[in-house]
mmCIF file of C-alpha atoms in Angstrom:
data_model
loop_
_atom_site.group_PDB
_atom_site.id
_atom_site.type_symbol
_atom_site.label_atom_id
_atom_site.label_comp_id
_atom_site.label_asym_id
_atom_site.label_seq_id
_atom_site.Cartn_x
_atom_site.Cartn_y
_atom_site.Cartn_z
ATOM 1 C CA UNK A 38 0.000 0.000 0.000
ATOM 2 C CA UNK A 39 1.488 3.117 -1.227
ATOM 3 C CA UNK A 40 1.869 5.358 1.823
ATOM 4 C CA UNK A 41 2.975 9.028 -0.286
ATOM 5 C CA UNK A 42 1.023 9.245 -3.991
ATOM 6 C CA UNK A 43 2.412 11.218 -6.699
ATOM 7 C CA UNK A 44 -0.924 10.936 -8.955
ATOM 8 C CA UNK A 45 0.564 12.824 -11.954
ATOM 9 C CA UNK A 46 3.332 10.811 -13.484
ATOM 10 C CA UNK A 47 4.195 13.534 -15.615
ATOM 11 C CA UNK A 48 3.490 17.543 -16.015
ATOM 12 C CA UNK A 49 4.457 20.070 -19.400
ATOM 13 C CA UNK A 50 4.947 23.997 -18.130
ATOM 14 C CA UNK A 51 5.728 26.832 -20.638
ATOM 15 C CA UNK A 52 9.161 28.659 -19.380
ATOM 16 C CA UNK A 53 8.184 31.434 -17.083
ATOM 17 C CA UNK A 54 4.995 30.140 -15.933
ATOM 18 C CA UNK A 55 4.007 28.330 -12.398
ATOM 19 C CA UNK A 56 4.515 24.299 -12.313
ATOM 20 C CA UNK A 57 2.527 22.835 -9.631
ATOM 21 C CA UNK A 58 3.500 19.013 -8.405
ATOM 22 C CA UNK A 59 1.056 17.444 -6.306
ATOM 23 C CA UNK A 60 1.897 15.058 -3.298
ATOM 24 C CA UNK A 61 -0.834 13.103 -1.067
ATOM 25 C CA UNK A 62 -0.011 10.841 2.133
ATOM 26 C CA UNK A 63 -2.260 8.337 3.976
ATOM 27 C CA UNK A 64 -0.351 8.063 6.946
ATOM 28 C CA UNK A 65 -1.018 11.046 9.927
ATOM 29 C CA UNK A 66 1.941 9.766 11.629
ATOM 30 C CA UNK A 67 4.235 11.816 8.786
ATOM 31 C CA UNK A 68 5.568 15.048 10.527
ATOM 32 C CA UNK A 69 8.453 16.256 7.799
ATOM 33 C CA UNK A 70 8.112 16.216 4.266
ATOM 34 C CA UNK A 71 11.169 16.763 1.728
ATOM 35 C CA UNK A 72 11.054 17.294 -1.888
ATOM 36 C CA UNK A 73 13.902 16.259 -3.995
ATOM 37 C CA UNK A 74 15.186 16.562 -7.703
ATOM 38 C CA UNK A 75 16.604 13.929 -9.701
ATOM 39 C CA UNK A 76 18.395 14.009 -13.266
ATOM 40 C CA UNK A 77 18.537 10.657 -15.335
ATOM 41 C CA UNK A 78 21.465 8.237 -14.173
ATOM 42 C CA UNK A 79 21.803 10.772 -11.077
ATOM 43 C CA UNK A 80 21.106 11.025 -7.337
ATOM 44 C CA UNK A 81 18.018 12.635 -5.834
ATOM 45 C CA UNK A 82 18.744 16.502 -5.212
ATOM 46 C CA UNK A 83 17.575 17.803 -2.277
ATOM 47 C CA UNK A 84 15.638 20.506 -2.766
ATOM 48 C CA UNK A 85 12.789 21.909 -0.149
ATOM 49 C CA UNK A 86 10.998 20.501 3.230
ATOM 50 C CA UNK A 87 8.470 21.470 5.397
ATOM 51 C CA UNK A 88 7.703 20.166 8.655
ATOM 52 C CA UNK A 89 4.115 20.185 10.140
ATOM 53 C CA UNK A 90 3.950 22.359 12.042
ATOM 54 C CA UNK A 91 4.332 24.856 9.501
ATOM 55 C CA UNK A 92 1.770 25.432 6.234
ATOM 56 C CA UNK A 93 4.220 26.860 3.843
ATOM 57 C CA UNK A 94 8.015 27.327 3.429
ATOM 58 C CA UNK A 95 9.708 28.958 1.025
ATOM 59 C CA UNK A 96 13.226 29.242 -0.913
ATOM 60 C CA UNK A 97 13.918 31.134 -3.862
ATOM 61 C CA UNK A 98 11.485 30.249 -6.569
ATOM 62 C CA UNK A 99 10.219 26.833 -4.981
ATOM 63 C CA UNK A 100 7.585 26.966 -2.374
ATOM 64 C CA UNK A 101 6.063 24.110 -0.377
ATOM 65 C CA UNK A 102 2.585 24.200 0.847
ATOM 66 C CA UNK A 103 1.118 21.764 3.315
ATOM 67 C CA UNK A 104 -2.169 20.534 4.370
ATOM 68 C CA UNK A 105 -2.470 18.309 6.860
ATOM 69 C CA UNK A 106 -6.387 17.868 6.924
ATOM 70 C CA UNK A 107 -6.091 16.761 3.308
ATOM 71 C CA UNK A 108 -2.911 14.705 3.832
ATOM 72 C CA UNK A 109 -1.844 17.117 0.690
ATOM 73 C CA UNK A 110 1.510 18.552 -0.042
ATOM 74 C CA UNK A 111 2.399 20.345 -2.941
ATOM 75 C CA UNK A 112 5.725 22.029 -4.651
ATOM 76 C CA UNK A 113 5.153 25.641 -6.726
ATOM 77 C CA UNK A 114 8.290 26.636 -8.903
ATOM 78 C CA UNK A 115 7.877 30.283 -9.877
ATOM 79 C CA UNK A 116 9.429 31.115 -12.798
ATOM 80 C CA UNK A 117 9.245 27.613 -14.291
ATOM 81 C CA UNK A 118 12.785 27.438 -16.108
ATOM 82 C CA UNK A 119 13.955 25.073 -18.680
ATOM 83 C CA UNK A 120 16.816 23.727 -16.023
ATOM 84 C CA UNK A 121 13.862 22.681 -14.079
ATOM 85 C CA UNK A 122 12.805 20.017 -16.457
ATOM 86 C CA UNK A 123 13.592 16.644 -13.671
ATOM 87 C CA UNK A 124 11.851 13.763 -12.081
ATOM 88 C CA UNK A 125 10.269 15.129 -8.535
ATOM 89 C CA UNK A 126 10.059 13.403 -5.692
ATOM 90 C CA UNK A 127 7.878 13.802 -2.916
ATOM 91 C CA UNK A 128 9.293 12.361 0.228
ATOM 92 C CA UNK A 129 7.757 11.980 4.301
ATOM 93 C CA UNK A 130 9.498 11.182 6.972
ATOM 94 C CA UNK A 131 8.212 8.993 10.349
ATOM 95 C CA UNK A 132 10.747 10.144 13.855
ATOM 96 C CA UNK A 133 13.668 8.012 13.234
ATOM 97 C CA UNK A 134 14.592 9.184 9.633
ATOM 98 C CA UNK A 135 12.998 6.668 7.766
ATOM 99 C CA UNK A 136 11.873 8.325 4.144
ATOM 100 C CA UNK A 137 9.262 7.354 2.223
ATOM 101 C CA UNK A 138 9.262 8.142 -1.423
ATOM 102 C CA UNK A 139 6.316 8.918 -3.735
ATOM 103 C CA UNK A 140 7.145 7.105 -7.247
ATOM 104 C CA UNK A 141 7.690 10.699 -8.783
ATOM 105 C CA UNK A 142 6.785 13.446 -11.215
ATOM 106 C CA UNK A 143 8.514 13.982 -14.291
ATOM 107 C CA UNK A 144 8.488 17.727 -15.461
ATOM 108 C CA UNK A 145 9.059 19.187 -18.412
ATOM 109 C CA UNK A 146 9.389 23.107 -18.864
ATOM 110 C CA UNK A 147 9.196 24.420 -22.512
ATOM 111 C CA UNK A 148 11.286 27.023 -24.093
ATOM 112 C CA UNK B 75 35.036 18.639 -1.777
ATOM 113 C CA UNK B 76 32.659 17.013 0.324
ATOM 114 C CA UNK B 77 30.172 14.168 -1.254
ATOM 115 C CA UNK B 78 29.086 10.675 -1.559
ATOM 116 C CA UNK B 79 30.653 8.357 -3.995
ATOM 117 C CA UNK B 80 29.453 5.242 -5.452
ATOM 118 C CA UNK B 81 30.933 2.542 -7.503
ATOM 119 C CA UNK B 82 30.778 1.654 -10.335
ATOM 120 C CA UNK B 83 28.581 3.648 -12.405
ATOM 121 C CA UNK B 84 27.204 0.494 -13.903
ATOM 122 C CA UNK B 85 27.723 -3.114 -12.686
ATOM 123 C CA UNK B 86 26.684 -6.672 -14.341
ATOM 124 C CA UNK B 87 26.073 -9.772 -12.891
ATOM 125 C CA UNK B 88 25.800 -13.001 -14.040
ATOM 126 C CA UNK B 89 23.282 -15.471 -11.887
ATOM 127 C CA UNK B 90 24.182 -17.219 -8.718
ATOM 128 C CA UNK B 91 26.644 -14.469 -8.155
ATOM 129 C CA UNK B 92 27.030 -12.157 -5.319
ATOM 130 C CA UNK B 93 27.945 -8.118 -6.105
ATOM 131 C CA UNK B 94 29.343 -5.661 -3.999
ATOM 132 C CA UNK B 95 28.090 -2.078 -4.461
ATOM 133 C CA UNK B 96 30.234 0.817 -3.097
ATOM 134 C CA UNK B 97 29.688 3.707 -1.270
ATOM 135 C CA UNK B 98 31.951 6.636 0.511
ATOM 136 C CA UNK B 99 31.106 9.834 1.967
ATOM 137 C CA UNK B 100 33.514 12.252 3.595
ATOM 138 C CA UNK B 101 30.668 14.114 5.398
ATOM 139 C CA UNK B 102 31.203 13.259 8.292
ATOM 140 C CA UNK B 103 27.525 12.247 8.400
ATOM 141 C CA UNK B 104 26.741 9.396 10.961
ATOM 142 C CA UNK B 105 23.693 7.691 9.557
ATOM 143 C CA UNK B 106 24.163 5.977 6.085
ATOM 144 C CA UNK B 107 21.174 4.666 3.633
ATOM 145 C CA UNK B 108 20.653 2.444 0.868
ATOM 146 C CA UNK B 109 17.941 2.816 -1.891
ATOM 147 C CA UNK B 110 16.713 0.971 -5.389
ATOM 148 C CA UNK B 111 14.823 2.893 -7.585
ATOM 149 C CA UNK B 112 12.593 0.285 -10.266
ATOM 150 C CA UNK B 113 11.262 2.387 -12.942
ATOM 151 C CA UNK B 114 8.096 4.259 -12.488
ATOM 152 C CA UNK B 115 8.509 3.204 -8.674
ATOM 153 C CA UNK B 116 9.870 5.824 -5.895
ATOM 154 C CA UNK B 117 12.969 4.856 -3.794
ATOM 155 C CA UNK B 118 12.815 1.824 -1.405
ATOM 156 C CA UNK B 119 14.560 1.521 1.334
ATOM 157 C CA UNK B 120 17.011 -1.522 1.780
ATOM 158 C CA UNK B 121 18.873 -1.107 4.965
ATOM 159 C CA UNK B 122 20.082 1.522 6.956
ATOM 160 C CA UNK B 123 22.832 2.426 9.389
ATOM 161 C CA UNK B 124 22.754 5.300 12.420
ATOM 162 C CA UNK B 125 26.462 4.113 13.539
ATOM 163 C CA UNK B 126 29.278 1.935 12.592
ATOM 164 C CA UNK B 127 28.715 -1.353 13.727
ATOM 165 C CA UNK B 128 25.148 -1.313 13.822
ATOM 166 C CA UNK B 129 22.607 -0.878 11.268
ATOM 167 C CA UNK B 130 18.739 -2.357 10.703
ATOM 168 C CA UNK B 131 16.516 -4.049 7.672
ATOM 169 C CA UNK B 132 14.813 -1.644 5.816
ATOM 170 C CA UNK B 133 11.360 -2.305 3.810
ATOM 171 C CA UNK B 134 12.982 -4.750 1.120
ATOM 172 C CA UNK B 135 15.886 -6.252 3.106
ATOM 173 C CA UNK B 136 15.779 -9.774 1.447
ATOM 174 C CA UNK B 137 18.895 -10.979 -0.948
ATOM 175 C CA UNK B 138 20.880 -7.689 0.125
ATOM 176 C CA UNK B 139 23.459 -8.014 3.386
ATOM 177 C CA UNK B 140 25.160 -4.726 4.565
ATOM 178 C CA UNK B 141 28.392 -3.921 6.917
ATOM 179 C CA UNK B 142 29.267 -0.641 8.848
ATOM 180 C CA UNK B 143 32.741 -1.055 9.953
ATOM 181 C CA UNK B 144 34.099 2.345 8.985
ATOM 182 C CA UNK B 145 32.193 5.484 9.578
ATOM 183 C CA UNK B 146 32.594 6.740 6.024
ATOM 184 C CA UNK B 147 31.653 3.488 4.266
ATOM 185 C CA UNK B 148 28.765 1.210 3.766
ATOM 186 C CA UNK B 149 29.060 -0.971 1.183
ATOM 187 C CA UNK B 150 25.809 -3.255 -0.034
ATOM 188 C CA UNK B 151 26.342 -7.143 -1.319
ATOM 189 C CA UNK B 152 23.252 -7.754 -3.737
ATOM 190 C CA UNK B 153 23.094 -11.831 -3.027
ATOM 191 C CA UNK B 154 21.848 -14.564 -5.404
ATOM 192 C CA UNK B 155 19.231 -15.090 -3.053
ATOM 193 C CA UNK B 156 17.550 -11.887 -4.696
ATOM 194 C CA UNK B 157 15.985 -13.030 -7.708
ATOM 195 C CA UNK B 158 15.178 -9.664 -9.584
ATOM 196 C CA UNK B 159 18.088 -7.324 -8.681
ATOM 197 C CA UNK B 160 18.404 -5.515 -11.550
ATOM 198 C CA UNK B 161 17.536 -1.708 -10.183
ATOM 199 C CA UNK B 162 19.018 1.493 -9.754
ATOM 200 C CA UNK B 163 20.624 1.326 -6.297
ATOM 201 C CA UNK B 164 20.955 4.758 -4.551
ATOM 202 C CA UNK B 165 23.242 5.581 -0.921
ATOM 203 C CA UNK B 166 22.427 8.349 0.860
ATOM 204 C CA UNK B 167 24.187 9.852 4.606
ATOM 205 C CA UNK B 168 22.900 12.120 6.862
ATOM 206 C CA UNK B 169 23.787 14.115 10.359
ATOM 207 C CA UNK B 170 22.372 11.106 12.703
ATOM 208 C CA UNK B 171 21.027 12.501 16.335
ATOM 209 C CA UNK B 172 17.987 14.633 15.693
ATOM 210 C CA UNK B 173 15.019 13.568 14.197
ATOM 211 C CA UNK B 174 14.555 15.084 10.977
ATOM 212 C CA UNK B 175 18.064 15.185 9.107
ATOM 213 C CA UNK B 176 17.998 16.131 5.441
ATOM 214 C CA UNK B 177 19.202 12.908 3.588
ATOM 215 C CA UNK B 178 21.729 13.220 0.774
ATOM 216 C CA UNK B 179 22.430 11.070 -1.788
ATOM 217 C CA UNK B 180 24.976 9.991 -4.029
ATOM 218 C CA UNK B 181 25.540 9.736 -8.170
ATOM 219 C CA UNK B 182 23.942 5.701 -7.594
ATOM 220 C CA UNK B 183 25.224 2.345 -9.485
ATOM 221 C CA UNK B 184 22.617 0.291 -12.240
ATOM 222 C CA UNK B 185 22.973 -3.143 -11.609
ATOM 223 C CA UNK B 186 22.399 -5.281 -14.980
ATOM 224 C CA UNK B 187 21.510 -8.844 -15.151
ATOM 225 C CA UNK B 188 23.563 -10.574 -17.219
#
């Protein structure tokens, strides 16, 4: 049973505009969430995290938003850039450090 | 520079045969991590490691054996007891002692099936 669901497998964004990756979890004992970036034949990137007690963190152009009554998490990149165009990963973390990947979004921006 | 390092890039192996993926860091990062990535699947975790000598099963444990005997290295063994191993396999260290450590990972090795 998938525990983090990354519904969109992938998402196309004109350059300059907002690309919007959606993230849902099923289990309320999650308290940190992570997104990370990942190139073909590469390591995950990290990139942005949010813990719960917080609705929104920002950094740069990427901003996560959390809500916890919807088990919903979701990463804005603002201006969309062609360098942006990765597999994203949506990540959750139980106390003790154990992550728990979503099975990714692949995002293309277009010049 | 400081980083994680695995080896080799890309690794075969023929059946019945036992592999040995590598992986370094000179972060000075206590906990250690291992990861395989199937295609269209998110990263599993195979076994991980807060401190040398010690470290603990993960979700898919079975046909992979681990050791911890230097802080800066935790090598995997993919076994022939696992019967589909070929995957991207992924290491990843972090600052162990709080809670919620940002993990980071390293370049990762694709194990082929020969």
């Amino acid at each position: 049973d998938q525990q983090v669901k990354q519904n969109s497998p992938s998402l196309s964004v004109q350059e300059g505009r907002i690309s919007i990756l959606n993230c849902d979890y099923t289990n309320s004992m999650f308290d940190y969430f992570l997104w990370y970036k990942k190139y073909p034949a590469e390591g995950p990137t990290f990139l942005i995290s949010i813990s719960s007690i917080k609705d929104k963190n920002e950094d740069g152009r990427f901003t996560v938003f959390l809500n916890k009554s919807a088990k919903h998490l979701s990463l804005h990149i603002v201006p969309s850039q062609p360098g942006d165009s990765a597999v994203y990963f949506c990540a959750a973390m139980e106390y003790g450090n154990k992550l728990v990947f979503g099975a990714g979004t692949i995002l293309r921006v277009k010049s | 520079d400081g980083g994680i390092t695995q080896s080799p890039k890309y690794l075969f192996r023929k059946e019945g045969q036992n592999v040995t993926l590598s992986c370094e860091q000179n972060l000075n990062h206590d906990a250690m991590y291992w990861y395989r990535q199937d295609p269209g699947q998110g990263l599993r975790l195979i076994y991980y490691s807060q401190i040398v000598n010690d470290f603990q099963k993960g979700d898919i444990a079975e046909g992979y054996s681990v050791s911890r005997e230097k802080k800066e290295s935790f090598p995997l063994t993919v076994t022939s007891a696992q019967k589909n191993p070929t995957a991207f396999y992924l290491c990843a260290s972090s600052i162990a002692g709080g809670p919620r450590e940002t993990q980071y990972f390293g370049p990762g090795t694709r194990l082929l099936v020969l």
